[in-house]
Short mmCIF file of C-alpha atoms and ligand atoms in Angstrom, two decimals:
data_model
loop_
_atom_site.label_atom_id
_atom_site.label_comp_id
_atom_site.label_asym_id
_atom_site.label_seq_id
_atom_site.Cartn_x
_atom_site.Cartn_y
_atom_site.Cartn_z
CA MET A 67 -27.59 -116.49 216.06
CA ILE A 68 -28.75 -112.87 216.01
CA PHE A 69 -28.36 -110.79 212.87
CA TYR A 70 -29.20 -107.13 212.47
CA PHE A 71 -29.38 -104.39 209.87
CA SER A 72 -29.49 -100.85 211.20
CA GLY A 73 -29.23 -97.37 209.69
CA THR A 74 -29.33 -95.15 212.76
CA GLY A 75 -28.76 -97.62 215.59
CA ASN A 76 -32.29 -98.53 216.75
CA SER A 77 -32.19 -102.08 215.43
CA ARG A 78 -28.60 -102.52 216.59
CA PHE A 79 -29.66 -101.44 220.08
CA VAL A 80 -32.53 -103.96 220.07
CA ALA A 81 -30.38 -106.77 218.62
CA LYS A 82 -27.69 -106.19 221.25
CA GLY A 83 -30.32 -106.11 223.99
CA ILE A 84 -31.75 -109.46 222.87
CA ALA A 85 -28.25 -110.88 222.49
CA ARG A 86 -27.32 -109.83 226.03
CA THR A 87 -30.47 -111.36 227.48
CA ILE A 88 -30.28 -114.68 225.68
CA GLY A 89 -26.49 -114.93 225.94
CA GLN A 90 -25.50 -114.68 222.31
CA GLU A 91 -23.66 -112.29 220.00
CA ALA A 92 -25.41 -109.85 217.65
CA VAL A 93 -23.86 -109.74 214.18
CA ASP A 94 -24.21 -106.87 211.68
CA ILE A 95 -25.23 -108.33 208.30
CA THR A 96 -23.05 -105.78 206.50
CA THR A 97 -20.11 -107.92 207.67
CA TYR A 98 -21.21 -110.21 204.82
CA THR A 99 -22.98 -107.88 202.40
CA ARG A 100 -20.07 -105.44 202.15
CA THR A 101 -17.75 -108.19 200.86
CA MET A 102 -20.49 -110.06 198.95
CA GLU A 103 -19.07 -113.33 200.28
CA ARG A 104 -22.17 -115.48 200.65
CA PRO A 105 -22.21 -117.07 204.12
CA ASP A 106 -23.38 -120.65 204.54
CA PHE A 107 -24.37 -120.97 208.20
CA THR A 108 -24.27 -124.38 209.84
CA ASP A 109 -25.55 -123.51 213.32
CA THR A 110 -28.72 -125.51 213.95
CA GLY A 111 -29.88 -123.28 216.83
CA VAL A 112 -32.36 -120.43 216.69
CA TYR A 113 -31.96 -117.47 214.26
CA VAL A 114 -33.20 -113.98 215.16
CA PHE A 115 -33.34 -111.27 212.46
CA VAL A 116 -33.62 -107.65 213.64
CA CYS A 117 -34.10 -104.68 211.30
CA PRO A 118 -36.14 -101.50 210.79
CA SER A 119 -39.58 -101.36 209.23
CA TYR A 120 -39.30 -99.63 205.84
CA MET A 121 -42.61 -99.01 204.10
CA SER A 122 -44.54 -101.33 206.44
CA ALA A 123 -42.27 -104.36 206.06
CA PRO A 124 -38.80 -105.49 207.14
CA ALA A 125 -36.06 -103.44 205.43
CA ARG A 126 -35.18 -105.02 202.12
CA ALA A 127 -31.49 -105.10 203.08
CA MET A 128 -32.48 -107.74 205.65
CA THR A 129 -34.97 -109.73 203.55
CA ASP A 130 -32.42 -109.80 200.69
CA PHE A 131 -29.78 -111.06 203.13
CA VAL A 132 -31.99 -113.88 204.45
CA GLU A 133 -32.89 -114.91 200.91
CA TRP A 134 -29.23 -114.81 199.83
CA ALA A 135 -27.44 -116.50 202.76
CA GLY A 136 -27.40 -120.26 203.38
CA PHE A 137 -29.16 -121.67 206.48
CA PRO A 138 -29.65 -125.28 207.59
CA GLN A 139 -33.09 -126.64 206.73
CA GLY A 140 -35.69 -126.59 209.49
CA VAL A 141 -33.98 -124.06 211.79
CA LYS A 142 -36.22 -121.76 213.81
CA ALA A 143 -36.39 -118.08 212.77
CA TYR A 144 -37.77 -115.01 214.56
CA PHE A 145 -38.19 -111.57 212.95
CA ILE A 146 -38.04 -108.47 215.19
CA VAL A 147 -38.75 -105.16 213.51
CA THR A 148 -38.11 -101.70 214.98
CA CYS A 149 -40.50 -99.01 213.81
CA ALA A 150 -41.83 -95.55 214.59
CA ALA A 151 -45.43 -96.80 214.49
CA SER A 152 -46.10 -100.16 212.86
CA MET A 153 -44.41 -103.20 211.37
CA GLY A 154 -47.26 -103.45 208.82
CA ILE A 155 -47.17 -106.66 206.79
CA THR A 156 -43.96 -107.97 208.41
CA PRO A 157 -45.58 -111.19 209.75
CA ARG A 158 -46.61 -112.33 206.28
CA VAL A 159 -43.46 -111.16 204.48
CA SER A 160 -41.19 -112.90 206.97
CA SER A 161 -43.25 -116.07 207.12
CA GLU A 162 -43.12 -116.33 203.32
CA ILE A 163 -39.33 -115.94 203.37
CA CYS A 164 -39.08 -118.71 205.95
CA ASP A 165 -41.20 -121.00 203.75
CA LYS A 166 -38.97 -120.24 200.78
CA LYS A 167 -35.81 -120.95 202.79
CA GLY A 168 -37.08 -124.07 204.55
CA MET A 169 -36.90 -122.38 207.97
CA LYS A 170 -39.51 -122.73 210.71
CA PHE A 171 -41.23 -119.33 211.19
CA MET A 172 -41.46 -118.58 214.93
CA GLY A 173 -43.30 -115.27 214.54
CA ALA A 174 -42.60 -111.56 214.24
CA GLU A 175 -42.82 -108.70 216.74
CA GLN A 176 -42.43 -104.95 216.52
CA ILE A 177 -40.58 -102.74 218.96
CA GLU A 178 -41.43 -99.06 218.78
CA MET A 179 -38.36 -96.84 218.57
CA PRO A 180 -37.77 -93.17 217.68
CA GLN A 181 -38.56 -91.95 214.17
CA ASN A 182 -35.40 -91.60 212.04
CA TYR A 183 -36.91 -90.80 208.62
CA ILE A 184 -35.89 -87.14 208.70
CA ALA A 185 -36.31 -86.72 204.94
CA HIS A 186 -40.11 -87.02 205.19
CA PHE A 187 -41.22 -87.23 208.84
CA THR A 188 -40.74 -85.29 212.05
CA THR A 189 -37.80 -86.35 214.16
CA LYS A 190 -37.73 -85.49 217.86
CA GLN A 191 -35.23 -83.99 220.28
CA VAL A 192 -33.10 -86.43 222.33
CA GLU A 193 -35.13 -85.81 225.52
CA GLU A 194 -38.43 -86.52 223.76
CA ASN A 195 -37.16 -89.92 222.64
CA ILE A 196 -36.16 -91.09 226.13
CA ASP A 197 -39.65 -92.39 226.99
CA ILE A 198 -39.89 -94.39 223.78
CA ILE A 199 -36.49 -95.95 224.40
CA GLU A 200 -37.36 -96.86 228.02
CA LYS A 201 -40.55 -98.63 226.87
CA ALA A 202 -38.53 -100.39 224.19
CA GLU A 203 -36.14 -101.72 226.85
CA ASN A 204 -39.09 -103.44 228.57
CA GLU A 205 -40.21 -104.89 225.26
CA ILE A 206 -36.70 -106.19 224.57
CA GLU A 207 -36.80 -108.01 227.94
CA ARG A 208 -40.26 -109.45 227.26
CA ILE A 209 -39.51 -110.64 223.73
CA SER A 210 -36.09 -112.01 224.68
CA GLY A 211 -37.79 -114.11 227.38
CA LEU A 212 -40.16 -115.60 224.81
CA ILE A 213 -37.31 -116.37 222.43
CA ARG A 214 -35.24 -117.92 225.23
CA ASN A 215 -38.19 -120.18 226.11
CA GLY A 216 -38.63 -121.21 222.46
CA GLU A 217 -42.14 -119.77 222.28
CA VAL A 218 -43.91 -118.79 219.08
CA LEU A 219 -44.58 -115.02 218.89
CA GLU A 220 -48.25 -114.22 218.38
CA CYS A 221 -48.79 -112.01 215.34
CA LYS A 222 -51.81 -110.75 213.51
CA LYS A 223 -52.97 -112.37 210.30
CA ILE A 224 -52.41 -110.11 207.30
CA GLY A 225 -55.32 -110.10 204.86
CA ALA A 226 -54.88 -110.45 201.10
CA VAL A 227 -55.87 -106.85 200.25
CA GLU A 228 -53.67 -105.21 202.90
CA TYR A 229 -50.80 -107.45 201.81
CA SER A 230 -50.98 -106.81 198.08
CA VAL A 231 -51.61 -103.06 198.33
CA THR A 232 -48.75 -102.57 200.82
CA LYS A 233 -46.43 -104.73 198.75
CA TRP A 234 -47.24 -102.74 195.62
CA VAL A 235 -46.63 -99.39 197.36
CA ARG A 236 -43.41 -100.73 198.83
CA ASP A 237 -42.11 -101.92 195.45
CA VAL A 238 -42.88 -98.56 193.81
CA TYR A 239 -41.29 -96.67 196.71
CA TYR A 240 -38.06 -98.68 196.58
CA LYS A 241 -37.84 -98.29 192.81
CA ASP A 242 -38.81 -94.64 192.38
CA PHE A 243 -38.31 -92.81 195.66
CA MET A 244 -35.23 -94.21 197.38
CA LYS A 245 -32.96 -91.87 195.43
CA THR A 246 -30.00 -89.75 196.47
CA LYS A 247 -30.52 -86.75 194.17
CA LYS A 248 -31.85 -84.63 197.02
CA PHE A 249 -28.91 -85.26 199.40
CA LYS A 250 -26.55 -82.30 199.57
CA ALA A 251 -23.68 -81.36 201.86
CA THR A 252 -23.82 -77.69 202.83
CA ASP A 253 -20.86 -75.42 203.50
CA LYS A 254 -20.85 -76.65 207.11
CA CYS A 255 -19.15 -79.86 205.84
CA ILE A 256 -15.67 -80.36 207.33
CA ALA A 257 -14.82 -83.33 205.05
CA CYS A 258 -14.42 -85.67 208.05
CA GLY A 259 -15.60 -88.72 206.05
CA LYS A 260 -17.96 -90.00 208.75
CA CYS A 261 -20.86 -90.24 206.26
CA THR A 262 -18.80 -92.64 204.12
CA LYS A 263 -18.16 -94.86 207.15
CA VAL A 264 -21.70 -95.02 208.52
CA CYS A 265 -23.37 -95.81 205.19
CA PRO A 266 -24.24 -99.52 205.43
CA LEU A 267 -24.23 -99.84 201.64
CA SER A 268 -20.88 -98.05 201.13
CA ASN A 269 -22.72 -95.67 198.83
CA ILE A 270 -20.83 -92.46 199.64
CA THR A 271 -17.37 -91.32 198.57
CA ILE A 272 -15.53 -88.09 199.24
CA GLU A 273 -14.54 -86.13 196.18
CA ASN A 274 -13.02 -82.64 196.30
CA LYS A 275 -13.61 -82.62 200.06
CA ARG A 276 -17.38 -83.17 199.69
CA PRO A 277 -19.52 -86.32 199.92
CA VAL A 278 -20.84 -87.74 196.67
CA TRP A 279 -23.80 -90.14 196.78
CA GLY A 280 -23.96 -93.19 194.51
CA ASP A 281 -27.11 -94.98 193.35
CA LYS A 282 -27.32 -97.88 195.87
CA CYS A 283 -29.17 -95.95 198.59
CA THR A 284 -31.81 -97.59 200.80
CA HIS A 285 -32.75 -94.32 202.54
CA CYS A 286 -31.55 -95.59 205.93
CA MET A 287 -30.82 -91.97 206.98
CA ALA A 288 -27.50 -92.83 208.66
CA CYS A 289 -25.50 -90.26 206.69
CA ILE A 290 -27.79 -87.29 207.25
CA ASN A 291 -28.47 -88.03 210.92
CA GLN A 292 -24.95 -88.91 211.98
CA CYS A 293 -22.98 -86.12 210.34
CA PRO A 294 -21.20 -84.53 213.35
CA VAL A 295 -21.87 -80.96 212.15
CA ASP A 296 -25.36 -81.54 210.65
CA ALA A 297 -24.08 -80.52 207.22
CA ILE A 298 -26.34 -82.82 205.18
CA GLU A 299 -29.82 -81.85 203.96
CA TYR A 300 -32.38 -83.82 201.98
CA GLY A 301 -33.97 -81.18 199.77
CA LYS A 302 -36.22 -79.03 201.97
CA GLY A 303 -37.50 -82.11 203.85
CA SER A 304 -34.84 -82.10 206.55
CA VAL A 305 -34.30 -78.38 207.05
CA GLY A 306 -34.64 -77.28 210.69
CA LYS A 307 -35.35 -80.80 212.01
CA PRO A 308 -33.35 -82.37 214.86
CA ARG A 309 -30.91 -85.03 213.69
CA TYR A 310 -31.57 -88.46 215.21
CA LYS A 311 -28.28 -89.64 216.69
CA GLY A 312 -29.55 -93.05 217.80
CA PRO A 313 -30.64 -94.58 221.12
CA GLU A 314 -27.13 -94.39 222.46
CA ALA A 315 -26.83 -90.65 221.76
CA GLY A 316 -24.76 -89.10 224.45
CA LYS A 317 -22.95 -92.42 224.98
CA THR A 318 -21.72 -93.19 221.43
CA SER A 319 -23.19 -92.94 217.95
CA GLU A 320 -20.29 -94.78 216.28
CA LYS A 321 -20.88 -98.25 214.82
C1 FMN B 610 -36.94 -95.52 204.57
C2 FMN B 610 -37.68 -95.59 205.86
C3 FMN B 610 -38.95 -96.11 205.90
C4 FMN B 610 -39.63 -96.21 207.11
N1 FMN B 610 -40.87 -96.77 207.11
C5 FMN B 610 -41.51 -96.93 208.29
C6 FMN B 610 -42.78 -97.57 208.33
O1 FMN B 610 -43.33 -97.99 207.30
N2 FMN B 610 -43.42 -97.70 209.53
C7 FMN B 610 -42.85 -97.23 210.71
O2 FMN B 610 -43.48 -97.38 211.76
N3 FMN B 610 -41.62 -96.65 210.71
C8 FMN B 610 -40.94 -96.50 209.53
N4 FMN B 610 -39.70 -95.91 209.52
C9 FMN B 610 -39.04 -95.56 210.82
C10 FMN B 610 -38.01 -96.63 211.20
O3 FMN B 610 -38.52 -97.92 210.96
C11 FMN B 610 -37.57 -96.56 212.67
O4 FMN B 610 -37.18 -95.29 213.05
C12 FMN B 610 -36.48 -97.59 212.91
O5 FMN B 610 -36.43 -97.88 214.28
C13 FMN B 610 -35.10 -97.18 212.43
O6 FMN B 610 -34.21 -98.23 212.70
P1 FMN B 610 -32.62 -98.13 212.59
O7 FMN B 610 -32.19 -97.03 213.53
O8 FMN B 610 -32.13 -99.46 213.04
O9 FMN B 610 -32.26 -97.82 211.19
C14 FMN B 610 -39.02 -95.76 208.31
C15 FMN B 610 -37.74 -95.22 208.28
C16 FMN B 610 -37.06 -95.12 207.07
C17 FMN B 610 -35.68 -94.54 207.05
S1 SF4 B 611 -20.08 -86.53 207.80
FE1 SF4 B 611 -20.75 -84.43 207.45
S2 SF4 B 611 -18.91 -83.18 207.78
FE2 SF4 B 611 -18.23 -85.31 207.56
S3 SF4 B 611 -17.79 -85.49 205.34
FE3 SF4 B 611 -19.90 -86.18 205.61
S4 SF4 B 611 -21.11 -84.31 205.24
FE4 SF4 B 611 -19.03 -83.63 205.59
S1 SF4 B 612 -26.47 -92.96 201.26
FE1 SF4 B 612 -27.16 -92.30 203.29
S2 SF4 B 612 -29.33 -92.82 203.34
FE2 SF4 B 612 -28.45 -93.90 201.59
S3 SF4 B 612 -27.93 -95.96 202.36
FE3 SF4 B 612 -26.10 -94.68 202.61
S4 SF4 B 612 -26.21 -93.81 204.66
FE4 SF4 B 612 -28.24 -94.64 204.14
#
């Protein structure tokens, strides 16, 4: 089974690519997390978890899901992380989760995809992202082949210092910096409601024809990037930057 969490479509694109190649379906974990009905999976085949790298580790939405859901003991699990540069301590984080859950860790891999963190980093124009996406397609093929053959993915050993420092930074970042105070809809807003639909945590409502952000944000950047009229800003961090519409931009950016 292939599960994915995705803010702006990169991880969905990768999950669907792997699913196509190994002949399975890719399932969005928000199918379960939105209803809070804890799934208890009985499939004894291979599990593949695909999500973005947030603060040098798999997005917490995904690690929380794996810790929360039920899986048969001893099943094989792969972690595939999409990132702008590096999956950081993903191998160790995901292997520890597998130990906790009684799953057999089959390794972790990163697939480089376009940067989506418009609040703090530089996003690129559609054309500039094409190269990155083409290389990613080759990586999807390569990694899918390894998964299909039941091979263990080679990953680097994460040392104790790198692990604890990164984990500490990550914890502080999630607690103190993944806030919504800086999100604002400008006068360009046409009250279409798309931001409410694309938020994977259902954290946005429309009040008086304007989006209002709640306090459950994981900074996935779906709302700000996918607004059809680019009406959302994140303080001064996003001003003047191209919105990242996802790897399928030009085809469809809808979930
Ligand atoms: C909150 C946040 C944190 C991120 N942290 C990292 C990171 O530590 N390393 C990295 O290479 N990319 C990082 N990125 C970039 C994303 O991992 C990358 O663009 C990813 O492919 C987005 O996937 P998605 O479209 O499925 O949401 C971060 C993005 C966000 C929004
Ligand atoms: S997606 Fe953009 S235009 Fe639509 S309601 Fe949200 S902020 Fe307004
Ligand atoms: S509010 Fe925006 S950035 Fe936060 S989780 Fe929802 S879509 Fe992502």
